mmCIF file of C-alpha atoms in Angstrom:
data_model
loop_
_atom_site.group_PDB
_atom_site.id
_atom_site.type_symbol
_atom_site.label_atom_id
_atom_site.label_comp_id
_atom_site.label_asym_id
_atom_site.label_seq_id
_atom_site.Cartn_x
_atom_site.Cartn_y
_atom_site.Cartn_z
ATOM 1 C CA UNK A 1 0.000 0.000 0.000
ATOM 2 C CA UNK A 2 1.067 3.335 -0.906
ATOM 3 C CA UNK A 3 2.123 5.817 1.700
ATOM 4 C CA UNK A 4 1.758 9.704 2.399
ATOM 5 C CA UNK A 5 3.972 11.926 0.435
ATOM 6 C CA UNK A 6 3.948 14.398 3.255
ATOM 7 C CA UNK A 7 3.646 12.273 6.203
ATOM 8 C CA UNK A 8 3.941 8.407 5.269
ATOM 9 C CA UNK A 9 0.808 7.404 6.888
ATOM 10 C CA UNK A 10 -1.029 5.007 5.061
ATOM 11 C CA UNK A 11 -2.653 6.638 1.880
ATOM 12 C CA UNK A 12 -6.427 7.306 1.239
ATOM 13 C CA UNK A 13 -5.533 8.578 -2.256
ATOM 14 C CA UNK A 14 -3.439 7.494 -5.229
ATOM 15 C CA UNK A 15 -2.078 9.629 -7.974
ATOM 16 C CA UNK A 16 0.169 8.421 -11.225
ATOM 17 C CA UNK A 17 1.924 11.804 -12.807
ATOM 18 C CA UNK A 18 3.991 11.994 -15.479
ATOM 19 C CA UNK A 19 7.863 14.040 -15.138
ATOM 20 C CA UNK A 20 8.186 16.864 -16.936
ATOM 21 C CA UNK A 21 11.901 18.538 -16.667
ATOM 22 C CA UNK A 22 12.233 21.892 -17.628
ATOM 23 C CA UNK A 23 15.676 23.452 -18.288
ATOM 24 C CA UNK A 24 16.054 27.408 -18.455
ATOM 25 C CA UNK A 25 18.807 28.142 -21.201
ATOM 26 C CA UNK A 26 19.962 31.885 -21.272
ATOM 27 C CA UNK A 27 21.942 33.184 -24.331
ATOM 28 C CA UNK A 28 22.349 36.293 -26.342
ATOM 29 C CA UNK A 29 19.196 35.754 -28.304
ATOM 30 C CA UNK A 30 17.304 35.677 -24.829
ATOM 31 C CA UNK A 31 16.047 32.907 -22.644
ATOM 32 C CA UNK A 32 14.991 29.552 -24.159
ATOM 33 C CA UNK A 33 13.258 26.350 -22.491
ATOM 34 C CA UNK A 34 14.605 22.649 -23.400
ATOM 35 C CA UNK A 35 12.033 19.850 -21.781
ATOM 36 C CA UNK A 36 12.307 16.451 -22.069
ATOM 37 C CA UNK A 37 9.370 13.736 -20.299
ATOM 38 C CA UNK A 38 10.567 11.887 -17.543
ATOM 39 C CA UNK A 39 8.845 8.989 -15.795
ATOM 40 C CA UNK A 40 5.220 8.065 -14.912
ATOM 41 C CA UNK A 41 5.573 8.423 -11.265
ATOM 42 C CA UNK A 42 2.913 6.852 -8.506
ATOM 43 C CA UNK A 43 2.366 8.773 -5.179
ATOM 44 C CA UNK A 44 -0.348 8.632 -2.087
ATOM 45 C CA UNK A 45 -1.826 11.396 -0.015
ATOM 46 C CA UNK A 46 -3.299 10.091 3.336
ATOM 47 C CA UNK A 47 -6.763 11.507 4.409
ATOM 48 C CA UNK A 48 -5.526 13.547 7.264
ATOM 49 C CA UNK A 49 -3.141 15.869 4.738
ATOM 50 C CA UNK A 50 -5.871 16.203 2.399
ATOM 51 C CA UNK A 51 -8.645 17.119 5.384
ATOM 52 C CA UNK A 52 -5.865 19.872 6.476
ATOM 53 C CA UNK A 53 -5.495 21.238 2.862
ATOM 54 C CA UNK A 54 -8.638 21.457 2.643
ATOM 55 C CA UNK A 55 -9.528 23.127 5.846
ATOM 56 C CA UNK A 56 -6.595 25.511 4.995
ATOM 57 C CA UNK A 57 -7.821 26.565 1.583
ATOM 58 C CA UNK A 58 -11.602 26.917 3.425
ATOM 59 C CA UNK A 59 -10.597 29.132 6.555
ATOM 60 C CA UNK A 60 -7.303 30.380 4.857
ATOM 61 C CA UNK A 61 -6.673 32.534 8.284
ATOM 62 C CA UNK A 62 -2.857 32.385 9.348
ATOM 63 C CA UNK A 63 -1.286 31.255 5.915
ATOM 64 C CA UNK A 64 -3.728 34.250 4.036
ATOM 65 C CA UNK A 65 -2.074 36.644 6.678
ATOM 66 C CA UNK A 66 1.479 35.531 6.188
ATOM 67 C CA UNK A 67 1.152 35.523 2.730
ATOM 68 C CA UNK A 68 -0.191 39.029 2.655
ATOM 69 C CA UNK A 69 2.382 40.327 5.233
ATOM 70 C CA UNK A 70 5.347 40.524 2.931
ATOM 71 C CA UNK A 71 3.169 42.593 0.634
ATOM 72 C CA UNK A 72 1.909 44.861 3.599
ATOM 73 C CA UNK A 73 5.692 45.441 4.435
ATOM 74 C CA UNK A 74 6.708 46.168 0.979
ATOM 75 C CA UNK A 75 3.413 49.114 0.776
ATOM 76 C CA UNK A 76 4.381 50.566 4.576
ATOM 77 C CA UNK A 77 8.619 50.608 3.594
ATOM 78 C CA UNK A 78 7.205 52.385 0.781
ATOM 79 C CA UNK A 79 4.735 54.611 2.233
ATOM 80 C CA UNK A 80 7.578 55.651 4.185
ATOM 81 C CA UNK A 81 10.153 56.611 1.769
ATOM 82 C CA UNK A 82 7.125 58.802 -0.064
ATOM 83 C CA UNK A 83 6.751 60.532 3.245
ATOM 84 C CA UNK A 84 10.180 61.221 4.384
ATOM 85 C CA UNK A 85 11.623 61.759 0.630
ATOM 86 C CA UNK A 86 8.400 63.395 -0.789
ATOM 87 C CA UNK A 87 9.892 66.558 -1.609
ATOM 88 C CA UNK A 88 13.477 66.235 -1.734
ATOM 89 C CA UNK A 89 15.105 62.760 -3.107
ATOM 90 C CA UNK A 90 14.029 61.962 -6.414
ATOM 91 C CA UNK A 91 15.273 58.541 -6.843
ATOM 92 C CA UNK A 92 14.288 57.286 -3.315
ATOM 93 C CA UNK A 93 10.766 59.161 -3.733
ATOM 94 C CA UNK A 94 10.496 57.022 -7.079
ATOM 95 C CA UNK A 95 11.361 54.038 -5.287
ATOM 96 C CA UNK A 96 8.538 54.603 -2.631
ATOM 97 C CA UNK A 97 6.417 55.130 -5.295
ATOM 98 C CA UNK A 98 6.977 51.903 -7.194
ATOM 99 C CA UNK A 99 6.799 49.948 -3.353
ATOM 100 C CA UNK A 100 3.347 51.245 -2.889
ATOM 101 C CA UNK A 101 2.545 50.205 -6.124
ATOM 102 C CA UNK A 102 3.981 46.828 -6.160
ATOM 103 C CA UNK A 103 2.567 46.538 -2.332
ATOM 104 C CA UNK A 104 -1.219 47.332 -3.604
ATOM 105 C CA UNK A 105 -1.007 45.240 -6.310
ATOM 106 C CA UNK A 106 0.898 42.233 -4.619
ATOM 107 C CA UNK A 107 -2.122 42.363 -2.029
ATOM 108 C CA UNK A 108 -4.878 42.536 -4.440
ATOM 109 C CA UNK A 109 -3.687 40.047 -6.037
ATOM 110 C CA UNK A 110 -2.767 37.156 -3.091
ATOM 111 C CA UNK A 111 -6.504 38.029 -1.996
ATOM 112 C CA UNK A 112 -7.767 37.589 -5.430
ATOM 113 C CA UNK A 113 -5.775 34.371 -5.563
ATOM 114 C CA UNK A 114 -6.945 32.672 -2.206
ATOM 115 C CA UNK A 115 -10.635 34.065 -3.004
ATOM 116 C CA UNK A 116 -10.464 32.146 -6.554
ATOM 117 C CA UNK A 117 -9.292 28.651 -5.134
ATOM 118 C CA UNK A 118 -11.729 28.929 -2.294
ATOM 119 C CA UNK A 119 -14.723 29.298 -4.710
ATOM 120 C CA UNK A 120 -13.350 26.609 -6.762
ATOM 121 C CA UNK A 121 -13.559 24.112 -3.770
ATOM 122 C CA UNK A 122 -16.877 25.561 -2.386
ATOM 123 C CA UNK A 123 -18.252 24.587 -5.645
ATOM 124 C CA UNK A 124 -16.799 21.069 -5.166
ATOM 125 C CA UNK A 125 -18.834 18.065 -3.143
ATOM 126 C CA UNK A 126 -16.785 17.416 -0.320
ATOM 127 C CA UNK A 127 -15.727 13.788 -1.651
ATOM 128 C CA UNK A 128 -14.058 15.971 -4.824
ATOM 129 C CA UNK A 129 -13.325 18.926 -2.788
ATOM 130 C CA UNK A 130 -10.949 16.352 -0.338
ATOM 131 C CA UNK A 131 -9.215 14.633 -3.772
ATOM 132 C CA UNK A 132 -8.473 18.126 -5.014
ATOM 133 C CA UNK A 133 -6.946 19.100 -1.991
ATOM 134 C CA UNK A 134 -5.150 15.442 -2.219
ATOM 135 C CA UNK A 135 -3.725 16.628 -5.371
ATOM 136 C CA UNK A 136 -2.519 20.091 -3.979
ATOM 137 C CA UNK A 137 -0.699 18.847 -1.288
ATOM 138 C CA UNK A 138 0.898 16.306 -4.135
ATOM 139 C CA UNK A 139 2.175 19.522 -6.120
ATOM 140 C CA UNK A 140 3.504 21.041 -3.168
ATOM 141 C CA UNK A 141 5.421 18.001 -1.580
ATOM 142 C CA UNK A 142 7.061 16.467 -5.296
ATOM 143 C CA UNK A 143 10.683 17.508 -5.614
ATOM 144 C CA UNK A 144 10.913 20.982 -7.706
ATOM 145 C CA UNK A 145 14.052 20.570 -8.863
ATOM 146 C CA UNK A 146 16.581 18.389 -10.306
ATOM 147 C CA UNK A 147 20.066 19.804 -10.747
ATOM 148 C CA UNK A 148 19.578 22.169 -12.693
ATOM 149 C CA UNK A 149 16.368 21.024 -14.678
ATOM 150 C CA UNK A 150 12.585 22.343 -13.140
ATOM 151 C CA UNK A 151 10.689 19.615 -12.534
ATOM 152 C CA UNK A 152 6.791 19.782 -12.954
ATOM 153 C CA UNK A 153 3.818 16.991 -13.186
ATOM 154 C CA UNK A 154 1.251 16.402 -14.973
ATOM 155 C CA UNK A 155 -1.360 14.458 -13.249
ATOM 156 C CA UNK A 156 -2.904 11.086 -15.357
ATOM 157 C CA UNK A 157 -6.749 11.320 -14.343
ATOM 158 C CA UNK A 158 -9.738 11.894 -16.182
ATOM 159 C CA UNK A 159 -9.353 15.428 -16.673
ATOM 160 C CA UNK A 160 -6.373 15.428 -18.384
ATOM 161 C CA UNK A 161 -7.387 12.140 -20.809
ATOM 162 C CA UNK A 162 -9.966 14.116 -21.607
ATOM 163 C CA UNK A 163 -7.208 17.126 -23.267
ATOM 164 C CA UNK A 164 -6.106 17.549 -26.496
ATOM 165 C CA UNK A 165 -2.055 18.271 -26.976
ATOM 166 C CA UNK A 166 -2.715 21.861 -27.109
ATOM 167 C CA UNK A 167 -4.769 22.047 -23.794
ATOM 168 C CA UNK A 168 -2.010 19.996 -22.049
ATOM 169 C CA UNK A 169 0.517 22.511 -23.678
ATOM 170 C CA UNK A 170 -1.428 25.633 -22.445
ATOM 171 C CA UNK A 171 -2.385 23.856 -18.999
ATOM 172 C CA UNK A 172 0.914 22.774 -18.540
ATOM 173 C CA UNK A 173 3.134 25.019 -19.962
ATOM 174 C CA UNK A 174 4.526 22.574 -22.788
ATOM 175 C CA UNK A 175 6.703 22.827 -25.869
ATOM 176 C CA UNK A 176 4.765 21.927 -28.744
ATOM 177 C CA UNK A 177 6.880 18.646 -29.584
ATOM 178 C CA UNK A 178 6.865 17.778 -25.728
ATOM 179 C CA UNK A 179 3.250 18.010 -25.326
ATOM 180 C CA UNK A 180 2.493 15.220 -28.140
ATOM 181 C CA UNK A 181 5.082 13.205 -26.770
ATOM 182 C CA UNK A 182 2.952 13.402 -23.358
ATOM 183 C CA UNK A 183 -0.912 13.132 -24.968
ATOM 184 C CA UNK A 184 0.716 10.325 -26.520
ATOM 185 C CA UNK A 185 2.193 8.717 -22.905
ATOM 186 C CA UNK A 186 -0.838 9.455 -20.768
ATOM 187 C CA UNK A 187 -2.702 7.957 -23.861
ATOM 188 C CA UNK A 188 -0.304 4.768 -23.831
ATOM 189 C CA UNK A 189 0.758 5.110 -26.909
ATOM 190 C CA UNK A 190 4.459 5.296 -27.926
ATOM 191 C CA UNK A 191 5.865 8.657 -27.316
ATOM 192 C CA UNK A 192 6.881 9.132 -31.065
ATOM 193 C CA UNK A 193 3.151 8.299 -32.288
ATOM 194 C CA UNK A 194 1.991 11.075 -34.279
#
């Protein structure tokens, strides 16, 4: 039986993704993405995880506040630098400036952001509101990185057997090339199929 990603407690729910590795090339031309598919990979996600996720995403409370804290500091460092550099400093008055405005926006849009998910799982039964949350804490606990490559997943479930290679390229933020090869994986075909 499969155990917890996060905790290793027996899991309640199953998940097979498939590897994506993303690596950031920089040049003279600019910056350019190589990806390449990696494995299918099969992880759990006990109950109790999900049930906190979920609970979290619900009644946001201390994570909403610490998200929206570094924003809050960013808008008062830069209220202050208006204030005390209003009418003399230029540069630093600029800089104040852009902080507020970075500060407003920053906040407007973590609330927008935690308002948007919580709708999404109020809309949810709480049977698919708990696998949702399953899957979130999935994202979050898979390794990000490998040496230098990103690494991202793209879960197999009905939702995305149901896409077309140019929804899993949008969606998932794809090459062209790579995002055949993957309709074509999750599909269990050969990756060169056409």
């Amino acid at each position: 039986m499969a155990k917890c990603i996060r905790c290793g407690q027996a899991a309640a729910y199953s998940f097979r993704v498939l590897e994506v590795q993303t690596l950031h090339i920089r040049d003279m031309t600019g910056e350019k993405r190589v990806q390449a598919l990696g494995n299918f990979q099969d992880y759990g996600v006990c109950r109790t995880c999900a049930a906190a996720r979920l609970a979290k995403i619900q009644k946001p409370g201390v994570c909403f506040f610490r998200n929206c804290a570094s924003f809050g500091a960013i808008l008062a460092m830069g209220l202050i630098l208006v204030v005390l550099f209003g009418t003399s400093n230029g540069a630093l008055r600029l800089m104040g400036i852009a902080a507020v405005g970075c500060g407003i926006l920053g906040e407007f849009s973590t609330v927008q952001s935690f308002k948007k998910k919580r709708k999404t799982y109020a809309a949810l039964e709480q049977k698919d509101a708990l696998l949702l949350a399953a899957l979130d804490v999935l994202m979050d606990s898979n390794p990000k990185k490998a040496m230098d490559s990103d690494l991202t997943y793209i879960p197999v479930d009905e939702k995305t057997l149901a896409m077309k290679n140019g929804d899993l390229m949008i969606a998932y933020k794809l090459l062209p090339e790579i995002a055949i090869k993957a309709y074509n994986l999750i599909h269990g075909k050969s990756a060169n199929d056409e």
